[in-house]
Short mmCIF file of C-alpha atoms in Angstrom, two decimals:
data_model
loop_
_atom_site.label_atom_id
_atom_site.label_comp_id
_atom_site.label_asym_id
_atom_site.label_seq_id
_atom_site.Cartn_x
_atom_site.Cartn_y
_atom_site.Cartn_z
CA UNK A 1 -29.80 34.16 -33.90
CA UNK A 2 -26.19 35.91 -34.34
CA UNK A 3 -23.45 34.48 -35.82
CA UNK A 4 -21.49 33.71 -33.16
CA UNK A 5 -24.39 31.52 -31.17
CA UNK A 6 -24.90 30.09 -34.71
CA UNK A 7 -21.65 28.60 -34.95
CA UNK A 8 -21.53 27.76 -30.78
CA UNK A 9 -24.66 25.72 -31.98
CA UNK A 10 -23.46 23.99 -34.81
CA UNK A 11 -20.10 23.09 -32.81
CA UNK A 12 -22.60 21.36 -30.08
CA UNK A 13 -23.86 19.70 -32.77
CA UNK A 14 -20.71 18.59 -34.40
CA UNK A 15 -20.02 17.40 -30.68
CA UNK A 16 -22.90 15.74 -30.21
CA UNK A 17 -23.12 13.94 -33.55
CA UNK A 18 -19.22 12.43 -33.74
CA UNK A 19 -19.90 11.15 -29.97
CA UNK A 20 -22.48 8.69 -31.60
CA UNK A 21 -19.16 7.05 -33.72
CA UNK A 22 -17.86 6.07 -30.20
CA UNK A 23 -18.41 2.94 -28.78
CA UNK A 24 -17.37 3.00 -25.08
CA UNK A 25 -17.59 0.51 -22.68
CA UNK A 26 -17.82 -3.10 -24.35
CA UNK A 27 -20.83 -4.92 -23.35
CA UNK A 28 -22.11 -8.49 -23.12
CA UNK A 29 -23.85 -8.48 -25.88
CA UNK A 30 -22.01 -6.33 -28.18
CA UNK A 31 -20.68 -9.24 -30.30
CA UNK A 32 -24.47 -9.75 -31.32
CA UNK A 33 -25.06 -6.25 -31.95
CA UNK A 34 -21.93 -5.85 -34.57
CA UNK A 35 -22.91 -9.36 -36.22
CA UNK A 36 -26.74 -7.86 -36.67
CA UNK A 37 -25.24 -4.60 -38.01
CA UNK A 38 -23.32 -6.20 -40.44
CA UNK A 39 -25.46 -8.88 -41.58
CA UNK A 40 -27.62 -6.20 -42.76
CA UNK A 41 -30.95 -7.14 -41.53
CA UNK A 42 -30.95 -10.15 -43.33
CA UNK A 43 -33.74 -12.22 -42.02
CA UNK A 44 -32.24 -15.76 -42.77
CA UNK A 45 -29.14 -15.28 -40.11
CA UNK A 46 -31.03 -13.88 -37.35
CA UNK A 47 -33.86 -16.84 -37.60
CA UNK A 48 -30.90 -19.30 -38.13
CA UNK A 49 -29.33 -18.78 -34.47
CA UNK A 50 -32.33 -18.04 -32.43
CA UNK A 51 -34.00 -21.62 -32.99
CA UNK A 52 -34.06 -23.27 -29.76
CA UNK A 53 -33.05 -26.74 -31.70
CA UNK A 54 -29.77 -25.05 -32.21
CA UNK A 55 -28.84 -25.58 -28.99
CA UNK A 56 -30.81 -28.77 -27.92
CA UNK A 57 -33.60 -27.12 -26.80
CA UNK A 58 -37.12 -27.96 -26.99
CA UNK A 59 -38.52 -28.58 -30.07
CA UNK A 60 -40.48 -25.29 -30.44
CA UNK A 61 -39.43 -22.79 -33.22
CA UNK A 62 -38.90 -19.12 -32.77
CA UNK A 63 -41.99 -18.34 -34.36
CA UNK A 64 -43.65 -19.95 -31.52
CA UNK A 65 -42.10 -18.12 -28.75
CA UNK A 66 -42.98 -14.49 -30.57
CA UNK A 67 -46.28 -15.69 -30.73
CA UNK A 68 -47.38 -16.84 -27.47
CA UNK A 69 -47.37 -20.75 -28.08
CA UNK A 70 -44.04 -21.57 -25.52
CA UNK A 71 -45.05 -21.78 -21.92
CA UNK A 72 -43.09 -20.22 -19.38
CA UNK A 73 -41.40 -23.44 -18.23
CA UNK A 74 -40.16 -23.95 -21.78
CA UNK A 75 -38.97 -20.50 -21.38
CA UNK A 76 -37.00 -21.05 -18.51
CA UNK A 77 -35.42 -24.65 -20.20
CA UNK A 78 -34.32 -22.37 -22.94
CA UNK A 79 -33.07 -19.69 -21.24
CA UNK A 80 -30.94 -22.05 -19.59
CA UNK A 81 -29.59 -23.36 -22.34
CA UNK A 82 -28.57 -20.06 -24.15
CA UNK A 83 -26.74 -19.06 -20.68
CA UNK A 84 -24.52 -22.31 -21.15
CA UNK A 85 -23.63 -22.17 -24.76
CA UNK A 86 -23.09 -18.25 -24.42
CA UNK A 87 -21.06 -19.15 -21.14
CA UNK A 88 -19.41 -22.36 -22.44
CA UNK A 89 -19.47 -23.19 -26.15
CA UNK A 90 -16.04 -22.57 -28.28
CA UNK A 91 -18.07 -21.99 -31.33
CA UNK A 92 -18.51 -18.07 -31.68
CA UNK A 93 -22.00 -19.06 -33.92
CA UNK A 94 -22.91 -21.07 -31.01
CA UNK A 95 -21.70 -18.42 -28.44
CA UNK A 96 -24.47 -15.43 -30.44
CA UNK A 97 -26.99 -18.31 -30.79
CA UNK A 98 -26.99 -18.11 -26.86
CA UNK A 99 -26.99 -14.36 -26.44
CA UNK A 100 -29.98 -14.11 -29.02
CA UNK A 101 -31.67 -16.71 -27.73
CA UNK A 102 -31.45 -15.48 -23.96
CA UNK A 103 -32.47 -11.80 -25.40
CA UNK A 104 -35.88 -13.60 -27.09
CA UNK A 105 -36.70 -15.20 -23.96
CA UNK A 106 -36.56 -12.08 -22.10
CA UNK A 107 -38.76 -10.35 -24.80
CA UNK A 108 -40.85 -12.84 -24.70
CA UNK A 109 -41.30 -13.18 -20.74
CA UNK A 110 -42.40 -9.30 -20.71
CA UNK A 111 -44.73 -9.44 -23.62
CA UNK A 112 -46.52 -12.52 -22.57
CA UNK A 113 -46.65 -11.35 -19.18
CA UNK A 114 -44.36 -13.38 -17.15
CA UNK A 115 -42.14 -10.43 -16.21
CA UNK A 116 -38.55 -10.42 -16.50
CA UNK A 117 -36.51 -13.18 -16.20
CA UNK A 118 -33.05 -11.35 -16.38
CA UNK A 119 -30.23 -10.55 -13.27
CA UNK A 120 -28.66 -7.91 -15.48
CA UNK A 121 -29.52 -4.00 -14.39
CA UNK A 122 -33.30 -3.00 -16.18
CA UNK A 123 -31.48 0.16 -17.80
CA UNK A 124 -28.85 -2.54 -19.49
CA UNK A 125 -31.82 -5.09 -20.79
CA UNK A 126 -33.51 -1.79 -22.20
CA UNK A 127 -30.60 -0.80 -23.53
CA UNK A 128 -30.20 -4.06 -25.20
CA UNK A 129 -34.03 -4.68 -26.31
CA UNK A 130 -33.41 -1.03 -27.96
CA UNK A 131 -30.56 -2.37 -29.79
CA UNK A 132 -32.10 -5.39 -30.80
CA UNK A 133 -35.35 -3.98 -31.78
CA UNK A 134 -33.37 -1.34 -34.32
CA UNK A 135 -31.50 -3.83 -35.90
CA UNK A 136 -32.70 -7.29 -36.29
CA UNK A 137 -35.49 -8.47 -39.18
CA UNK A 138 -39.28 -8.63 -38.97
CA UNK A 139 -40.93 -10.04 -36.78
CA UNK A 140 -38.02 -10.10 -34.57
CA UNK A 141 -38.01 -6.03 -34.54
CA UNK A 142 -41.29 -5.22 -33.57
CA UNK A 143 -41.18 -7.89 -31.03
CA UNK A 144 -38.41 -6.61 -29.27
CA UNK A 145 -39.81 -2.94 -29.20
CA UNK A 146 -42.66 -4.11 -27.89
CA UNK A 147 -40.87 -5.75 -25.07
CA UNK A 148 -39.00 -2.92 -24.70
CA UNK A 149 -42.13 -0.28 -24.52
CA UNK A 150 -45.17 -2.71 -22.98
CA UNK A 151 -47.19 -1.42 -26.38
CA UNK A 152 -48.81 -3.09 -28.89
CA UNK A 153 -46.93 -3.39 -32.00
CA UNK A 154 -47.46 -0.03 -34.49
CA UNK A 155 -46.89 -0.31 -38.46
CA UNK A 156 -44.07 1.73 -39.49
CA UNK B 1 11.27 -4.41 -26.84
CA UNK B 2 8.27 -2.47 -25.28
CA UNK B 3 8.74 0.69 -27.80
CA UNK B 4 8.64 -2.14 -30.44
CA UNK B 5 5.24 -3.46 -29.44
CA UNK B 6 3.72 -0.29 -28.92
CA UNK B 7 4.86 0.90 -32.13
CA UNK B 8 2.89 -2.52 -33.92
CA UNK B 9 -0.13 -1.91 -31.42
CA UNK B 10 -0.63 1.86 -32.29
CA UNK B 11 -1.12 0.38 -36.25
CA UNK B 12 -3.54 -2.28 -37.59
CA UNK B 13 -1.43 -5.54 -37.69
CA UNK B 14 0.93 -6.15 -40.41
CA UNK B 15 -0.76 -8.57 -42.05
CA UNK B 16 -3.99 -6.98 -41.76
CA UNK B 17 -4.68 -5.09 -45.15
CA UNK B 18 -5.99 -1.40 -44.79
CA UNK B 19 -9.12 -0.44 -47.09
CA UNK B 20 -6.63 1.64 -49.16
CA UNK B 21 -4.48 -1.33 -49.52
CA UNK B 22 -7.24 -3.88 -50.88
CA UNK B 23 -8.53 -0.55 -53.37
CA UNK B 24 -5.31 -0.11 -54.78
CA UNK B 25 -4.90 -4.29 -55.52
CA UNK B 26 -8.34 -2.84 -57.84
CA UNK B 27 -5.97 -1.75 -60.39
CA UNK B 28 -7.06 1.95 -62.11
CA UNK B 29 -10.65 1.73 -60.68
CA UNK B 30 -8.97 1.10 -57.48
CA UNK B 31 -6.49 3.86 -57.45
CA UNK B 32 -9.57 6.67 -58.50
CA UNK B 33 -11.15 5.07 -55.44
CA UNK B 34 -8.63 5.62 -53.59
CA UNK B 35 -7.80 9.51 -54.44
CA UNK B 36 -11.44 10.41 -54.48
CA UNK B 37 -11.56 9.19 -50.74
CA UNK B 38 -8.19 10.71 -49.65
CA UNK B 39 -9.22 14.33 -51.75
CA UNK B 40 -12.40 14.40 -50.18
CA UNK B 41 -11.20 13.63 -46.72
CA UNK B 42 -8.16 15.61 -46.55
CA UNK B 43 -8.82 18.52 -49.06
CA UNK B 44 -10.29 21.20 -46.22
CA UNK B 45 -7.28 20.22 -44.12
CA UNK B 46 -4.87 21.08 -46.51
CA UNK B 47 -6.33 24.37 -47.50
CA UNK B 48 -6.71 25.12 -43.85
CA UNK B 49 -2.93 24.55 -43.35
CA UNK B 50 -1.84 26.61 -46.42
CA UNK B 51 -4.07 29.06 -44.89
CA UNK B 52 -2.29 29.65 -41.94
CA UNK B 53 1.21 29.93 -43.09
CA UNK B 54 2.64 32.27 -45.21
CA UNK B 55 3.40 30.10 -47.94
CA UNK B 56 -0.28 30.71 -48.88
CA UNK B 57 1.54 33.48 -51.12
CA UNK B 58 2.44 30.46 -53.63
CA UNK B 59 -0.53 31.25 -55.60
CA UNK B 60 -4.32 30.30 -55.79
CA UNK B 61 -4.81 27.87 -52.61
CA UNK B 62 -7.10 25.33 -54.43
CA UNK B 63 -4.20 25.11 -57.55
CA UNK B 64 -1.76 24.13 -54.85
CA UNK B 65 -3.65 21.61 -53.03
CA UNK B 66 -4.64 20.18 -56.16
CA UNK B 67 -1.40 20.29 -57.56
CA UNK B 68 0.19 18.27 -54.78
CA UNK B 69 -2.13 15.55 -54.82
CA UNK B 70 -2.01 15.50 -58.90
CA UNK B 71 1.59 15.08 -57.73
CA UNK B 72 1.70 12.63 -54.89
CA UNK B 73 -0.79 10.64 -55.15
CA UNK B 74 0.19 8.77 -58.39
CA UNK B 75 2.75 7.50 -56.72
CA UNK B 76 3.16 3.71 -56.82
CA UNK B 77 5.00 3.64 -53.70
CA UNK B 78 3.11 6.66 -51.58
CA UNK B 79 0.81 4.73 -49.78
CA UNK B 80 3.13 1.59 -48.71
CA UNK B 81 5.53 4.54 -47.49
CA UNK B 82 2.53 5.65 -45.80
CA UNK B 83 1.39 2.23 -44.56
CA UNK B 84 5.42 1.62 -43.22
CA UNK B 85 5.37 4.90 -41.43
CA UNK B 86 2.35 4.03 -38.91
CA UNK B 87 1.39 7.26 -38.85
CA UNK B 88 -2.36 8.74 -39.42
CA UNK B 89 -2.63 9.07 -42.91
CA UNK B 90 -3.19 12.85 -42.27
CA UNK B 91 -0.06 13.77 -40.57
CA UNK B 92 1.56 12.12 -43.46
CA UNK B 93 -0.31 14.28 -46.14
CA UNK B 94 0.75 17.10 -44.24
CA UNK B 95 4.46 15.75 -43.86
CA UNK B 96 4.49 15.51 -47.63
CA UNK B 97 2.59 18.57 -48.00
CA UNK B 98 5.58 20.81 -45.90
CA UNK B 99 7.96 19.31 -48.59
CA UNK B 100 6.11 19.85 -51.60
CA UNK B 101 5.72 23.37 -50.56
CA UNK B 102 9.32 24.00 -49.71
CA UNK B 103 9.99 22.06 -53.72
CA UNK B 104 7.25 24.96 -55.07
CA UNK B 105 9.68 27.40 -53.32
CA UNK B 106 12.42 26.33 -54.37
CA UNK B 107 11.51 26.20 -57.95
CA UNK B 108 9.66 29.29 -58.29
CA UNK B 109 12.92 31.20 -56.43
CA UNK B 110 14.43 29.33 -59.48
CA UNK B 111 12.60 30.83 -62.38
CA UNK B 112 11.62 34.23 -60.97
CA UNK B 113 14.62 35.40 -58.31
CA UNK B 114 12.66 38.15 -57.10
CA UNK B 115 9.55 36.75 -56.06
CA UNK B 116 8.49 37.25 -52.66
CA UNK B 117 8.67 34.09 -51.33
CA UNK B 118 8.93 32.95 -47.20
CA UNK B 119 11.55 30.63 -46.21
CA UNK B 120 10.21 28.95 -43.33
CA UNK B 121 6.11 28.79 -41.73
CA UNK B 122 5.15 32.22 -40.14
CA UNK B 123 4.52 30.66 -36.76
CA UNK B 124 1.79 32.88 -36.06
CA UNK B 125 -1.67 32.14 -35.37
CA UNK B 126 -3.43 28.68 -34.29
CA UNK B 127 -1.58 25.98 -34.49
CA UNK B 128 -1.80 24.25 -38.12
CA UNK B 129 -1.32 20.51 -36.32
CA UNK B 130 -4.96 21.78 -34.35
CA UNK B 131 -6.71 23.29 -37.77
CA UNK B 132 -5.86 20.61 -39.56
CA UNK B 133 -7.37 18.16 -37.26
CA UNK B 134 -10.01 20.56 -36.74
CA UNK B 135 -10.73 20.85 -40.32
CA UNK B 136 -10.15 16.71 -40.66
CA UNK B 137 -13.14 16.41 -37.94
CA UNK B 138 -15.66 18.79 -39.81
CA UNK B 139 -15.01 16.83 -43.54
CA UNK B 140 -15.53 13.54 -41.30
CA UNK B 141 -19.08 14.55 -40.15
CA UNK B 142 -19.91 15.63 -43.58
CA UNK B 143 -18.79 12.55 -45.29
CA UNK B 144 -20.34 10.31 -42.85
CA UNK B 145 -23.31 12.30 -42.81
CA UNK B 146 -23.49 11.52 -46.71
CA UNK B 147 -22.46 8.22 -46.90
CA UNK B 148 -24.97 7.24 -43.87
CA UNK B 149 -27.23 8.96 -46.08
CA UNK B 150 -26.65 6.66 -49.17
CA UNK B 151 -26.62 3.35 -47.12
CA UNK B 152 -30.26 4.45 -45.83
CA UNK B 153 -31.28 5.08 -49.60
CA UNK B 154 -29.86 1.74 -50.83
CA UNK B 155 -31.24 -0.40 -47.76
CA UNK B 156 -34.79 0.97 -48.24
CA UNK B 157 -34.54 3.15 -44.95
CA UNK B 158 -35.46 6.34 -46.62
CA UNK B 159 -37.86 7.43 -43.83
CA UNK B 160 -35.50 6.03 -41.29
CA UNK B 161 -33.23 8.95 -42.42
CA UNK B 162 -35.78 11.38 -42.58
CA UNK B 163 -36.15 10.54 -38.93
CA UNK B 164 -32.74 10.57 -38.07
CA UNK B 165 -31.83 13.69 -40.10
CA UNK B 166 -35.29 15.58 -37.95
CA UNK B 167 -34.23 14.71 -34.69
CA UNK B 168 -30.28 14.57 -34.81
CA UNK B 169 -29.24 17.24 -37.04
CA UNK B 170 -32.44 19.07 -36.80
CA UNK B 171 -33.04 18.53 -33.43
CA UNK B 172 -36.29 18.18 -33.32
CA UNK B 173 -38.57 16.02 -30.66
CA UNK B 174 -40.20 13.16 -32.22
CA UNK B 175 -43.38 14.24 -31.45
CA UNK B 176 -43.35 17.45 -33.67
CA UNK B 177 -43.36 14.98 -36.81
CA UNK B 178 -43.81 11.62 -36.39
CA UNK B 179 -47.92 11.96 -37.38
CA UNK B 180 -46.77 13.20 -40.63
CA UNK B 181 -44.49 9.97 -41.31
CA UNK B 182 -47.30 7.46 -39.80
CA UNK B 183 -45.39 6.26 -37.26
CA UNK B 184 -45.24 6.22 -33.03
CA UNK B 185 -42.12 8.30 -31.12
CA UNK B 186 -41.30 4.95 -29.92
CA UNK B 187 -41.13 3.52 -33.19
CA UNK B 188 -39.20 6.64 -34.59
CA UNK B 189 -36.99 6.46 -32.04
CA UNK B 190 -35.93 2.28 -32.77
CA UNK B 191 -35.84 3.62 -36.26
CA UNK B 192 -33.56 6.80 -35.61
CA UNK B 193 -31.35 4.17 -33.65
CA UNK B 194 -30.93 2.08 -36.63
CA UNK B 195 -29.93 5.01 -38.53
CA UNK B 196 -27.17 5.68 -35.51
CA UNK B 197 -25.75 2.12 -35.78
CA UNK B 198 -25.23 2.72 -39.77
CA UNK B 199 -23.66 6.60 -38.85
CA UNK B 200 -21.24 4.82 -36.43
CA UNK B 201 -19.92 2.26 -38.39
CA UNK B 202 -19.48 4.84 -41.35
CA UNK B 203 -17.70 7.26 -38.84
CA UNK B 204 -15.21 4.31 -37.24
CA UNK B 205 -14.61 2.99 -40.83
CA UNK B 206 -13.08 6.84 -41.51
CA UNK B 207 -10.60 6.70 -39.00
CA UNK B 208 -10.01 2.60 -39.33
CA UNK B 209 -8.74 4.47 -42.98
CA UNK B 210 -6.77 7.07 -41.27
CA UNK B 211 -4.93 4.19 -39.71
CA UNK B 212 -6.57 4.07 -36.35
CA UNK B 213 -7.21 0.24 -34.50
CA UNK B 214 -10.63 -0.21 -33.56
CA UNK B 215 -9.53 0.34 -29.76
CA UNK B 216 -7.88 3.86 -30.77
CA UNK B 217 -11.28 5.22 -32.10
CA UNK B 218 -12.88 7.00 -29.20
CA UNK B 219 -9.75 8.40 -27.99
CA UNK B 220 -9.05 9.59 -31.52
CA UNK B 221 -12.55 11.27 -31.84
CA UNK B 222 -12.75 13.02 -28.63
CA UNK B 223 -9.08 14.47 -29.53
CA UNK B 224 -10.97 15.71 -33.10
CA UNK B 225 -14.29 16.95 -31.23
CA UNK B 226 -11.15 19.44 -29.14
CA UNK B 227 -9.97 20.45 -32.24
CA UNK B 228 -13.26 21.40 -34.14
CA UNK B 229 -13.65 24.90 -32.80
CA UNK B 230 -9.91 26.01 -33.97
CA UNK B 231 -11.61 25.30 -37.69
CA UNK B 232 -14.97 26.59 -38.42
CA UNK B 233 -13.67 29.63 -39.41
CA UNK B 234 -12.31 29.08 -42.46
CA UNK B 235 -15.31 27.34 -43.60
CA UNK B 236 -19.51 27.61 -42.57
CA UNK B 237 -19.71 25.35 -40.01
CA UNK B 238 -21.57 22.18 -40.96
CA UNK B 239 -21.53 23.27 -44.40
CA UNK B 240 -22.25 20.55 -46.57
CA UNK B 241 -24.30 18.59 -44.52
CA UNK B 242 -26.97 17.51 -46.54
CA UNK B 243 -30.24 18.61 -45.99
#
């Protein structure tokens, strides 16, 4: 390689890597995804707003919708629920409760095979299932990359 | 009125303490903090500058820049002059810079009248404004490159760098070496996003020190990304990065 298609290279590079620092275009669910980031994967806060008690929901746990246990009229009662407190609620911890919750519902509704639930563009929910799976706390991670790919969950 | 408020919007708020701001409260500790940051940040742009004006005849172009921020930056009052001028803290090391340069005239015109000193800047070449923010945007990919680097170390994610490090900086596809780290490409690639979140929020925090508001960031780094190529020069490009 010369040195002048080295350094062309390396400036594409350069390019390419500051362009992740930007943020563009605010999204929906953004507010969740800078709350995950900085709570540092910490297993406790994620679990604490994505109980569906939280927000008078059914009195399943969020254990039981990874799992399998919550049928898909539960889902729906839930999902429900997180749109109003997300649409609604004053209380910012009540407000990410909603958008979390809403996100595991749609996780779960692909991997248990009820399809997705959501109105929002399928290259936005991937987008968001991507986020989610890279920064919330196990289980919650592998779940959401398996909704996001269809597989199995990998170790790793 | 509208000058006024677009003045206070191109700053964080008032009230709203700057990193530098809560280091310095530290005491000492604080103030090392402090110059460390701004030294590492800011040293390539200074050199750069010197570089490209004729007052690089002064001497040995490390001994100056050192020797201005062994002068300024002990300063009790430099960075509340800073804060109060709601400028980006590198045009305001350069400011300073210009006049520390013209003092090292000055004084060396005093002792020794027949040095061959310039007056004013040669005004030839790039323009310094563009190399320094050049040179500013190559020390901020390093730096955030490093720092991302230590975050991933103390978090546990040391393969989630190695993944990020193969496929961003190396550019290689996922497939060439996820078998040897035991994991999927699709799991690689959550993991190489993870490492993306922790690179942004290192980058933004660099310019949230430089005195940019969070809504001034992209604009600010796509202005820096125009600048890079008026820079690599007078340095190996993407030297430093860690390997």
């Amino acid at each position: 390689m010369t040195d002048a298609s080295g350094k062309a290279r390396d400036y594409d590079r350069a390019t390419r890597l500051f362009r992740l620092g930007k943020v563009g275009p605010r999204r929906l669910v953004d507010d969740l995804v800078e709350q995950l980031a900085r709570s540092d994967g910490r297993v406790e806060w994620f679990a604490g707003i994505v109980e569906p008690s939280l927000l008078g929901g059914p009195s399943v746990t969020s254990e039981d919708i990874v799992e399998g246990k919550v049928s898909k009229q539960l889902l729906g009662e839930i999902k429900v629920l997180s749109k109003r407190a997300f649409a609604r609620d004053s209380d910012p911890k009540v407000r990410l409760a909603g958008l979390a919750q809403y996100f595991l519902v749609e996780a779960a509704s692909r991997v248990h095979g009820f399809g997705s639930g959501s109105s929002l563009p399928k290259q936005e929910i991937e987008s968001i299932l991507a986020d989610l799976a890279a920064l919330t706390p196990p289980p919650f991670d592998e779940f959401f990359l398996q909704a996001l790919t269809g597989d199995s969950p990998d170790v790793g | 009125m509208q000058g006024a408020l677009l003045a206070e919007d191109a700053f964080p708020a008032r009230t709203q303490k700057t990193w530098i701001e809560r280091t310095l409260e530290q005491g000492t500790e604080g103030r090392r903090a402090v110059n460390r940051h701004v030294m590492d940040l800011y040293r390539d742009g200074l050199r750069a500058y010197l570089l490209g004006t004729s007052y690089r005849k002064l001497g040995d172009v490390d001994e100056v820049v050192s020797g201005f921020f062994a002068d300024r930056l002990d300063r009790e009052d430099y960075f509340l002059r800073w804060r109060n001028s709601a400028k980006r803290l590198r045009y305001w090391l350069i400011n300073g810079f210009r006049y520390y340069l013209q003092e090292l005239c000055s004084e060396r015109k005093r002792t020794d009248r027949y040095v061959d000193l310039p007056e004013v800047l040669d005004g030839t070449g790039p323009d310094p404004r563009e190399i320094v923010d050049g040179m500013f945007g190559w020390s901020c990919l390093r730096i955030a490159l490093e720092r991302t680097k230590e975050k991933c170390g103390e978090r546990g994610l040391d393969v989630h760098w190695i993944v990020f490090e193969r496929h961003e900086l190396g550019e290689e596809p996922y497939d060439g070496f996820v078998v040897e780290l035991g994991v999927t490409s699709k799991r690689a690639a959550c993991m190489n996003r993870t490492v993306r979140f922790l690179f942004r929020d290192v980058m933004r925090g660099l310019f949230h020190r430089e005195g940019a508001t969070e809504g001034e960031i992209d604009e600010e780094i796509e202005h820096v990304i125009g600048c890079l190529a008026s820079a690599p020069e007078l340095r190996g490009p993407l030297e430093g990065f860690p390997s």
